[in-house]
CSV table of C-alpha atoms in Angstrom, one decimal:
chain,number,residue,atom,x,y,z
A,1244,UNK,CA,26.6,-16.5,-73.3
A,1245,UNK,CA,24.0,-14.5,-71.3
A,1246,UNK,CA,22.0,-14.6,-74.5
A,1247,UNK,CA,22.4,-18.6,-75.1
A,1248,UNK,CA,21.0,-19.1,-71.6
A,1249,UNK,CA,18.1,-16.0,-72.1
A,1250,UNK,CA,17.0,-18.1,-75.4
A,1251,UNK,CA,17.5,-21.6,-74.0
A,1252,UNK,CA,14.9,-20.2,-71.3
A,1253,UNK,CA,12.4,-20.2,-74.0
A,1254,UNK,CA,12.6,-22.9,-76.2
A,1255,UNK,CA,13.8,-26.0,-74.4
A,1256,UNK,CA,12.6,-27.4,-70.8
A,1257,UNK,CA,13.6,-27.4,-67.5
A,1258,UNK,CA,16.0,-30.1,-67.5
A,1259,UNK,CA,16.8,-29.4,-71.0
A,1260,UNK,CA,18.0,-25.8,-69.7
A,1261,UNK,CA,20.0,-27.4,-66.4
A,1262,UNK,CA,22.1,-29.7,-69.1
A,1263,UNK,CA,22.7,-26.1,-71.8
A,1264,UNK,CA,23.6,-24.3,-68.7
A,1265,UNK,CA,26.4,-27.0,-67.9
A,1266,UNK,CA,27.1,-27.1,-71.6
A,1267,UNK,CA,27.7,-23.0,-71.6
A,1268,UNK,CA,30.2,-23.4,-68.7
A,1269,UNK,CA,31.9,-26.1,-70.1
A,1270,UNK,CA,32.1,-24.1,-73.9
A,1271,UNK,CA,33.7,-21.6,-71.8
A,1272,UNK,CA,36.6,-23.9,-70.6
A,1273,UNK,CA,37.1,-24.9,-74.4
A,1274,UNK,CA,37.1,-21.2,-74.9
A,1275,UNK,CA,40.0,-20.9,-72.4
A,1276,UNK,CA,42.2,-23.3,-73.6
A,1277,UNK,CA,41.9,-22.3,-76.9
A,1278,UNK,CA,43.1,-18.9,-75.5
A,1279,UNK,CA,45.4,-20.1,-73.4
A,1280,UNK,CA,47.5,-22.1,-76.3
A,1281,UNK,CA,46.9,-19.5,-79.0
A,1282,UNK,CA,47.2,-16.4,-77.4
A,1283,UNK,CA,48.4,-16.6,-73.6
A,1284,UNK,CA,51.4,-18.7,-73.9
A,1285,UNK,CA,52.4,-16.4,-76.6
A,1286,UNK,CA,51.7,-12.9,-74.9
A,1287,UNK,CA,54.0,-14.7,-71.8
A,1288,UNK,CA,56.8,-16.3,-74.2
A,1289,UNK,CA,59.5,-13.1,-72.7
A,1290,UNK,CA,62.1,-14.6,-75.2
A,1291,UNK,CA,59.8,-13.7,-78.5
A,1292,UNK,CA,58.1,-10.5,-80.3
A,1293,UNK,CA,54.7,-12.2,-78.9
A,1294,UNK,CA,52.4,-11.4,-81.4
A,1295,UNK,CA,49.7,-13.1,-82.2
A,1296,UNK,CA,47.1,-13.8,-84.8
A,1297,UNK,CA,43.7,-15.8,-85.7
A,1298,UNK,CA,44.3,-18.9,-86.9
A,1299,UNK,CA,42.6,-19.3,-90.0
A,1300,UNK,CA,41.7,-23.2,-89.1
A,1301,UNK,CA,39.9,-22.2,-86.2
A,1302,UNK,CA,38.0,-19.5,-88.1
A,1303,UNK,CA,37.1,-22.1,-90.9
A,1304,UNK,CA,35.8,-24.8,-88.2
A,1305,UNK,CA,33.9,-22.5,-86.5
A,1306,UNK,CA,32.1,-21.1,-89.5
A,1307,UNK,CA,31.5,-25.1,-90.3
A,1308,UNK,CA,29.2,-25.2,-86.6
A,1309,UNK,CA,27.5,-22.1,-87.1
A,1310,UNK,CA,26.1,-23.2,-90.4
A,1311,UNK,CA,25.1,-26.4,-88.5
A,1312,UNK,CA,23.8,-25.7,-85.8
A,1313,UNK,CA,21.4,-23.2,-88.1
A,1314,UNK,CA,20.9,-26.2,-90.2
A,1315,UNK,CA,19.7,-28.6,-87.6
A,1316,UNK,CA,17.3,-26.4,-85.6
A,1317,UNK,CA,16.9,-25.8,-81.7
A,1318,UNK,CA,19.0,-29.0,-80.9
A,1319,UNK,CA,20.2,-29.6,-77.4
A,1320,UNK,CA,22.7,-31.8,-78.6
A,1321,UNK,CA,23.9,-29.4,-81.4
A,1322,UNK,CA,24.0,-26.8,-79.1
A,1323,UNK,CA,26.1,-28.9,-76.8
A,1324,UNK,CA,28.4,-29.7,-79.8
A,1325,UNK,CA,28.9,-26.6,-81.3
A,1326,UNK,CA,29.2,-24.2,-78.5
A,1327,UNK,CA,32.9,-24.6,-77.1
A,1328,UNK,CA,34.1,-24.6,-80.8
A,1329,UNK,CA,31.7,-21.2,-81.4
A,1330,UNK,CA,33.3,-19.8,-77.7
A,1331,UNK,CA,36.3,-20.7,-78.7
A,1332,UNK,CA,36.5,-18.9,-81.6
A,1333,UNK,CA,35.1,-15.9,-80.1
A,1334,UNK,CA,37.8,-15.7,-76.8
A,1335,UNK,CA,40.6,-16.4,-79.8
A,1336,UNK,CA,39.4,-13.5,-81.7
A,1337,UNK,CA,38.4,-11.3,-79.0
A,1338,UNK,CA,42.0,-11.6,-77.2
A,1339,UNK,CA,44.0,-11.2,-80.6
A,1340,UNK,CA,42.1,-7.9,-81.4
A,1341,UNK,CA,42.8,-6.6,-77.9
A,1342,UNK,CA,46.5,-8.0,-77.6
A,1343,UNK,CA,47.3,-6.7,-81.0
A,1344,UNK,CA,45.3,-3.3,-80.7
A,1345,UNK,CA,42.9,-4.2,-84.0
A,1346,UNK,CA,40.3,-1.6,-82.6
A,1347,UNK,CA,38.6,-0.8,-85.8
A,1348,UNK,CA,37.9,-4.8,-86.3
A,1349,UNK,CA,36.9,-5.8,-83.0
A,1350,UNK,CA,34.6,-2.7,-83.0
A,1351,UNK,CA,33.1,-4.4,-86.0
A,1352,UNK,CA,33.0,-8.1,-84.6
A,1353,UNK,CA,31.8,-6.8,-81.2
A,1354,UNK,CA,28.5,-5.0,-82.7
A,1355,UNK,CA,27.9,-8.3,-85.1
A,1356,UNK,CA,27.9,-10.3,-82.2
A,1357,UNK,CA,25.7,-7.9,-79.7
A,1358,UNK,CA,23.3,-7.3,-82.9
A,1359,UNK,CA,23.0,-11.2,-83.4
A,1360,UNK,CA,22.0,-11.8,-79.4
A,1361,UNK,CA,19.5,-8.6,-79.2
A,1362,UNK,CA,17.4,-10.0,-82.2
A,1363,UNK,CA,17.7,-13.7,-80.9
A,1364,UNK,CA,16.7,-12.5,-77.7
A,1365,UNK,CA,14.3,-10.7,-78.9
A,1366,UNK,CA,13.2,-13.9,-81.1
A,1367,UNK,CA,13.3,-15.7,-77.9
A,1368,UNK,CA,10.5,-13.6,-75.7
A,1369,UNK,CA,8.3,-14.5,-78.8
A,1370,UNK,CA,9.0,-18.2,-78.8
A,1371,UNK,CA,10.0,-18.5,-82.2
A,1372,UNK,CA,11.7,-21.9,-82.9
A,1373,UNK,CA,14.8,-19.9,-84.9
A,1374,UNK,CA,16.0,-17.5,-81.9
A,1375,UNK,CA,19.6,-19.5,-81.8
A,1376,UNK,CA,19.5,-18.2,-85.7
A,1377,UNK,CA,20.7,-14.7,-85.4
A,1378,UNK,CA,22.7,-15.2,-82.7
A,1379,UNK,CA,25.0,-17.8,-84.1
A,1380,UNK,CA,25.0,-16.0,-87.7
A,1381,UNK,CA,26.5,-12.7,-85.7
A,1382,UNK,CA,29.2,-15.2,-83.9
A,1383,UNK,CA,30.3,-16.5,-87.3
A,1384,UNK,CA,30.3,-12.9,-88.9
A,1385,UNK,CA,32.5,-11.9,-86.4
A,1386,UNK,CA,34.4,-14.8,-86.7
A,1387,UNK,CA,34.9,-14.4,-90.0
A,1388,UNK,CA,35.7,-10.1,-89.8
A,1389,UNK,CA,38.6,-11.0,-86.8
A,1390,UNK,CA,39.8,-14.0,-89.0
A,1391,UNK,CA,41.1,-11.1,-91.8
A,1392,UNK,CA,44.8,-11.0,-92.7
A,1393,UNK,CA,47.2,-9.2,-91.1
A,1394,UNK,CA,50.8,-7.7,-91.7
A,1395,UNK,CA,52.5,-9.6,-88.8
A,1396,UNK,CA,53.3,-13.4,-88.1
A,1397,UNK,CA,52.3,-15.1,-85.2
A,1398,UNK,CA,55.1,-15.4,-82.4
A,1399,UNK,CA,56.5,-19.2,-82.0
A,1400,UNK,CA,55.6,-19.7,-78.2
A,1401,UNK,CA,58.4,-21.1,-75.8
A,1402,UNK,CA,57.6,-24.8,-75.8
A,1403,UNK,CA,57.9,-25.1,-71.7
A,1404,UNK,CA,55.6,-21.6,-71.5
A,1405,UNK,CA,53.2,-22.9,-73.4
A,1406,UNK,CA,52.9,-26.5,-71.2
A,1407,UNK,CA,53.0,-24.6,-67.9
A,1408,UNK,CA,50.2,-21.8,-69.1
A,1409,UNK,CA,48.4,-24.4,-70.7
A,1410,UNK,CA,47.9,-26.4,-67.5
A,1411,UNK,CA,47.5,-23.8,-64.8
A,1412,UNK,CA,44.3,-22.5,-67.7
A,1413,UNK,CA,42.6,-26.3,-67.5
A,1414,UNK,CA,43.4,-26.6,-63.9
A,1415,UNK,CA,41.6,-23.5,-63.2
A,1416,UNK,CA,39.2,-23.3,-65.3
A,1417,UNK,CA,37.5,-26.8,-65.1
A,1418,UNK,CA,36.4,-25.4,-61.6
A,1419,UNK,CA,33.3,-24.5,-62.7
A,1420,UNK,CA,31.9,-26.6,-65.3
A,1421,UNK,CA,32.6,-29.2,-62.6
A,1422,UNK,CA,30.7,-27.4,-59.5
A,1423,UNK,CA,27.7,-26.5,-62.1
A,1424,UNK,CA,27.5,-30.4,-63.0
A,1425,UNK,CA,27.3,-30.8,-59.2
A,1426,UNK,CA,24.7,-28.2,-58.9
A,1427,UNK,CA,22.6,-30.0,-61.6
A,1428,UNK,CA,23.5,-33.0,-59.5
A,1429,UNK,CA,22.4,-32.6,-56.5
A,1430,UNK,CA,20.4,-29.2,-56.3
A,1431,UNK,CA,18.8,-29.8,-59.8
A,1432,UNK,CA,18.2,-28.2,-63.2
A,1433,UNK,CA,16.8,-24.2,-61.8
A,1434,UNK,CA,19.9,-24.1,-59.7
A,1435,UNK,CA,22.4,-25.1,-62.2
A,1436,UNK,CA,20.7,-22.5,-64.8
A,1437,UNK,CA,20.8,-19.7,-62.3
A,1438,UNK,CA,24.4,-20.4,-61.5
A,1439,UNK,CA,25.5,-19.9,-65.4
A,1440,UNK,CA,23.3,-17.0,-65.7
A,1441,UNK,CA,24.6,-15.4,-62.6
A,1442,UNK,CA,28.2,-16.1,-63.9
A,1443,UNK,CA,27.5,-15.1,-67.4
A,1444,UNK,CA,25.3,-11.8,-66.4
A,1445,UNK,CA,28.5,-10.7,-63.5
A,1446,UNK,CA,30.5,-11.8,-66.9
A,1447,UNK,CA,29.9,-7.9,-67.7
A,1448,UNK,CA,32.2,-6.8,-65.0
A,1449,UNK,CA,34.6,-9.6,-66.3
A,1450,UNK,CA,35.2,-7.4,-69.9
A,1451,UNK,CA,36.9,-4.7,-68.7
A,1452,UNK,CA,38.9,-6.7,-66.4
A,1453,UNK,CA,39.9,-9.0,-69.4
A,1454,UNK,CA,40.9,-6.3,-71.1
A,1455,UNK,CA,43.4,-4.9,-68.3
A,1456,UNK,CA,44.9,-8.5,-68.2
A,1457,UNK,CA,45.4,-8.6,-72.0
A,1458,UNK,CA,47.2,-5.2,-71.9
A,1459,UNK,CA,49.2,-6.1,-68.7
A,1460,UNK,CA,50.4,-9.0,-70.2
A,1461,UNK,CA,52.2,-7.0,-72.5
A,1462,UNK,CA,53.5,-3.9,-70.4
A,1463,UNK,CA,51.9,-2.6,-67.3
A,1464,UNK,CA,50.1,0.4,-68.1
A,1465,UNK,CA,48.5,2.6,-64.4
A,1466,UNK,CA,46.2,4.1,-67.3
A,1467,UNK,CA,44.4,0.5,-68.7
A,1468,UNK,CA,44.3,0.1,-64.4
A,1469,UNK,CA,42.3,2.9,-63.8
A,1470,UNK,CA,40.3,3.0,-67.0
A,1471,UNK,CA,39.3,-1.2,-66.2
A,1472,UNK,CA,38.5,-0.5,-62.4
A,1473,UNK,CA,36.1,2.5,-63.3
A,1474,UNK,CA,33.9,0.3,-66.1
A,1475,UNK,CA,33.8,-2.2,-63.2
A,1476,UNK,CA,32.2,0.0,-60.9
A,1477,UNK,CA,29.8,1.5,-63.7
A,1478,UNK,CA,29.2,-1.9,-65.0
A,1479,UNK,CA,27.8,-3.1,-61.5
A,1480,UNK,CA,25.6,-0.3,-61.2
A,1481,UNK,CA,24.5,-1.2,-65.1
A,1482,UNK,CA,23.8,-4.8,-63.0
A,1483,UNK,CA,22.2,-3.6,-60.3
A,1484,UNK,CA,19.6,-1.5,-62.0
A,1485,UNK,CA,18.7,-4.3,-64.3
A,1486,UNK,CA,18.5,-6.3,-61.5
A,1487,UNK,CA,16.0,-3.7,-60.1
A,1488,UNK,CA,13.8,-2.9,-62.6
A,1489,UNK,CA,13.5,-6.7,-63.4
A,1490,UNK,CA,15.5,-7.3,-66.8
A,1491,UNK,CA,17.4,-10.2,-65.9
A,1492,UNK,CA,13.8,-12.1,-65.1
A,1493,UNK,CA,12.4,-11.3,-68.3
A,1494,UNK,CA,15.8,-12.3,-69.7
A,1495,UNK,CA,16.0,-15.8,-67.7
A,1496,UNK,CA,12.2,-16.7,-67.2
A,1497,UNK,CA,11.1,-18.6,-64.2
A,1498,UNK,CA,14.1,-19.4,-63.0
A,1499,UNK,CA,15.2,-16.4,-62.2
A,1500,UNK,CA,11.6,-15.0,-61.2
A,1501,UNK,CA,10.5,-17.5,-58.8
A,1502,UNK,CA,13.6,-17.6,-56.9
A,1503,UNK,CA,15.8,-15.1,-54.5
A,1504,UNK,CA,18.4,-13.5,-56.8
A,1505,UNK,CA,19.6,-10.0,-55.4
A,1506,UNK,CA,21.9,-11.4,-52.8
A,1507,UNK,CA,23.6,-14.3,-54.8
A,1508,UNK,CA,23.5,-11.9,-57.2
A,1509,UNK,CA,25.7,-8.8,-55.3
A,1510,UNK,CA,28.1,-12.0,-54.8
A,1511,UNK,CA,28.9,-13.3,-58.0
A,1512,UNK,CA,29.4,-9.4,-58.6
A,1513,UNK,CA,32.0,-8.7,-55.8
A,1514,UNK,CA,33.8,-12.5,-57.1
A,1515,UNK,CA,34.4,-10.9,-60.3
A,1516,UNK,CA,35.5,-7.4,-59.2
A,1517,UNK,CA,37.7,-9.1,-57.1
A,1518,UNK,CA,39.5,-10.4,-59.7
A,1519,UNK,CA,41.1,-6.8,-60.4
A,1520,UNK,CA,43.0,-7.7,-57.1
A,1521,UNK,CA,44.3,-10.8,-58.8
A,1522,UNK,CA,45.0,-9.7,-62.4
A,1523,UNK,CA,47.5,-7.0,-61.8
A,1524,UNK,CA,50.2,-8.8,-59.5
A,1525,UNK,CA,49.7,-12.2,-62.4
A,1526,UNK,CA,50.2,-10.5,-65.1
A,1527,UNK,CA,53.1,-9.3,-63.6
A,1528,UNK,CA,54.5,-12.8,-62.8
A,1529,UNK,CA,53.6,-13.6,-66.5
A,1530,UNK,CA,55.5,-10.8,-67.7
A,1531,UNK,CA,58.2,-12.1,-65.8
A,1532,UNK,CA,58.3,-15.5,-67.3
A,1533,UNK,CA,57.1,-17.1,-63.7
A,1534,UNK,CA,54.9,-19.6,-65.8
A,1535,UNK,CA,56.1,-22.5,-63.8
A,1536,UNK,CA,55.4,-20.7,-60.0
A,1537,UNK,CA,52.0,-19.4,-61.1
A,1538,UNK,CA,51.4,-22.9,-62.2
A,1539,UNK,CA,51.6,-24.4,-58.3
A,1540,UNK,CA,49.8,-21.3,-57.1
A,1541,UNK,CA,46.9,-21.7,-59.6
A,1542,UNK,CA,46.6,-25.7,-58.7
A,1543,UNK,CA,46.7,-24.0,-54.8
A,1544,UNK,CA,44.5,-21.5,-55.1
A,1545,UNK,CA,42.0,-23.8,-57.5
A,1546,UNK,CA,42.0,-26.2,-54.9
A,1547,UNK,CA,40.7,-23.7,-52.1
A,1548,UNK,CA,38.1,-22.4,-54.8
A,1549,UNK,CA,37.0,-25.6,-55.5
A,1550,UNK,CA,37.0,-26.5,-51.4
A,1551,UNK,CA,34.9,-23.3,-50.6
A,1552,UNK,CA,32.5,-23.6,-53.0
A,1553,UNK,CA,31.5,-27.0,-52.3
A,1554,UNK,CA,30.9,-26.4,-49.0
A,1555,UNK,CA,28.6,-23.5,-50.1
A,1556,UNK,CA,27.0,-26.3,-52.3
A,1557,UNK,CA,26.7,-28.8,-49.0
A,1558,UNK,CA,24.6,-25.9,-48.1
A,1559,UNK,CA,22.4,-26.1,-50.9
A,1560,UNK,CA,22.5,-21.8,-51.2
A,1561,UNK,CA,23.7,-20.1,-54.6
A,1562,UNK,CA,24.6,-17.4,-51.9
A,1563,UNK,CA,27.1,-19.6,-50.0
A,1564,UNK,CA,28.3,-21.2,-53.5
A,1565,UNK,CA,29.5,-17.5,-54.8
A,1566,UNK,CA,30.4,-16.4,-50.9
A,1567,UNK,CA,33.2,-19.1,-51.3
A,1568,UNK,CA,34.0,-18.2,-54.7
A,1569,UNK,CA,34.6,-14.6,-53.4
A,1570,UNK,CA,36.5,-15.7,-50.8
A,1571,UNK,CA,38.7,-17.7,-52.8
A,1572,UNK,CA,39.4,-15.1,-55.4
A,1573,UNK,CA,40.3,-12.6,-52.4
A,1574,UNK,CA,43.2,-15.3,-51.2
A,1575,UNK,CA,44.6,-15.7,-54.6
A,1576,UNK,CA,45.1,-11.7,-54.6
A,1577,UNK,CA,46.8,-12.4,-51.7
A,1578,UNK,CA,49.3,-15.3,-52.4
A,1579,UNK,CA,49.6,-13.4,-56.2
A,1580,UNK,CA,51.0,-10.5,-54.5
A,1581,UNK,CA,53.1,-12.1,-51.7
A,1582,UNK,CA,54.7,-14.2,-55.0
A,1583,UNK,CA,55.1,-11.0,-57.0
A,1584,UNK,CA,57.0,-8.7,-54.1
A,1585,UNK,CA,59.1,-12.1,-53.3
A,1586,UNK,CA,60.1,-12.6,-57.0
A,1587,UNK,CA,61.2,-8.6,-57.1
A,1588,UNK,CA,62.9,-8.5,-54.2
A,1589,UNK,CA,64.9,-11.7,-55.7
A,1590,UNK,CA,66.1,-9.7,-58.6
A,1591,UNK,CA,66.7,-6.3,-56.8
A,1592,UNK,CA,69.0,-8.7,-54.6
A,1593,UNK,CA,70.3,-10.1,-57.4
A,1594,UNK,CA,71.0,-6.9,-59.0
A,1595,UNK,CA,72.8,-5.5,-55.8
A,1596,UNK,CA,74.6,-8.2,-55.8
């Protein structure tokens, strides 16, 4: 989405960009949902095979607003329209490649779609009125390569799983589209784009870490572990340098230019490492069918994410907005791993007994 905000930069206005930037936050929501009743409730059905593939209605409806959103033109409203079903298709896609090891294709998808946002970017620092073009022609070619047959069937996903993972995903993840309406709201359009486009750019660290959590969710693995923390670490330094050398302002435009970005920045950063603290003792209490207790704590800890970052808001400081954020995510490592050793030492007790 880095790429949707870099073009937006350039071919809408101000308060144009402020409403895209809300819109790319709340695409990724749809995104999550999708993932979460497609793909997460049947990786943590523990009573099935829990395989999973790419439903070939969501491949076909997707293609459907990519073709029209190239039709209409630089639309804010057909952006607005057809971005959660475009995201949507790509989280799908992305998490059944990963889940079900389809390397080869997601290699394939993955270079369609980074092709699609170079030349639209690219497009977009030249002002030409079709930069969205390649861009959402790469997200439907990859749509359309990860939508392919395969040999297995999908896994039927435990009815009550699927509830419970469904509603800890929309409880936690309307966090954000929420606080960036709030931003828009009250700080104003800048804010509310540099808040996406710090999210989407510290996004980088968030692959890797997506990956572990896809791969834990099936077995725990020390190897995905180490492999994830180490293209955190080279994926910050990948940040920072940009950051440095001034990519992310010819990426963003004035936003980005005109304001302070290095601290918020190094923030947003350390809120998404932080989530390698919080994956590994989840996707333990996924594999362990805990759908219903990570449920509460994800309503909890949602709360207090939602709590600290609108104080930072009150504050009217990115830096305070992603301080509370990091915060947060540090106290859900916390109460995930206190759950996780509590639920163990249940069953080792259970066991003895």
């Amino acid at each position: 989405m880095t790429a949707t905000v870099s073009i937006a930069a350039h071919l809408f206005t101000p308060s144009e960009q402020g409403v895209i930037a809300v819109a790319v936050l709340v695409a990724t929501f749809a995104g999550q949902l999708a993932f979460a009743v497609i793909v997460e409730s049947r990786l943590s059905s523990a009573g099935t095979d829990r395989r999973v593939t790419f439903p070939l209605w969501l491949a076909a409806v997707s293609v459907v607003a990519g073709v029209a959103l190239i039709a209409v033109g630089p639309s804010v409203v057909a952006l607005c329209v057809a971005l959660p079903i475009l995201i949507a298709a790509l989280e799908v896609g992305r998490g059944v490649s990963v889940a079900e090891r389809l390397d080869g294709r997601e290699l394939w998808a993955s270079l369609l779609v980074g092709a699609g946002a170079l030349v639209g970017v690219l497009a977009g620092f030249a002002d030409q009125p079709w930069a969205l073009v390649p861009l959402v022609a790469g997200i439907v070619a990859a749509t359309v390569v990860r939508c392919l047959p395969v040999q297995h069937r999908a896994s039927r996903p435990e009815p009550r799983v699927m509830g419970w993972v469904v509603a800890d995903t929309a409880i936690t993840g309307a966090v954000f589209p929420l606080l960036n309406a709030m931003i828009l709201a009250f700080i104003g359009p800048v804010d509310a784009v540099l808040f996406t486009a710090m999210s989407t750019v510290s996004g980088l660290l968030a692959i890797p870490l997506n990956f572990m959590r896809l791969r834990l969710l099936k077995e725990h693995s020390t190897l995905d572990i180490v492999v994830s923390a180490a293209a955190v670490l080279a994926a910050l330094i990948a940040l920072l340098v940009a950051e440095a050398i001034g990519l992310f302002g010819l990426l963003f435009g004035s936003a980005w230019q005109e304001s302070a970005t290095l601290v918020p920045l190094l923030l947003a950063c350390g809120w998404r490492a932080a989530s390698l603290a919080t994956t590994i003792p989840f996707a333990a209490l996924r594999r362990m069918g805990e759908a219903r207790l990570l449920t509460g704590l994800r309503a909890a800890v949602s709360a207090l994410t939602f709590v600290l970052a609108a104080v930072g808001l009150a504050t009217q400081n990115l830096s305070a907005v992603f301080l509370g954020l990091l915060v947060a995510e540090l106290a859900s490592a916390v109460v995930y791993e206190w759950a996780r050793r509590r639920r163990v030492a249940r069953l080792e007790r259970g066991a003895a007994a």
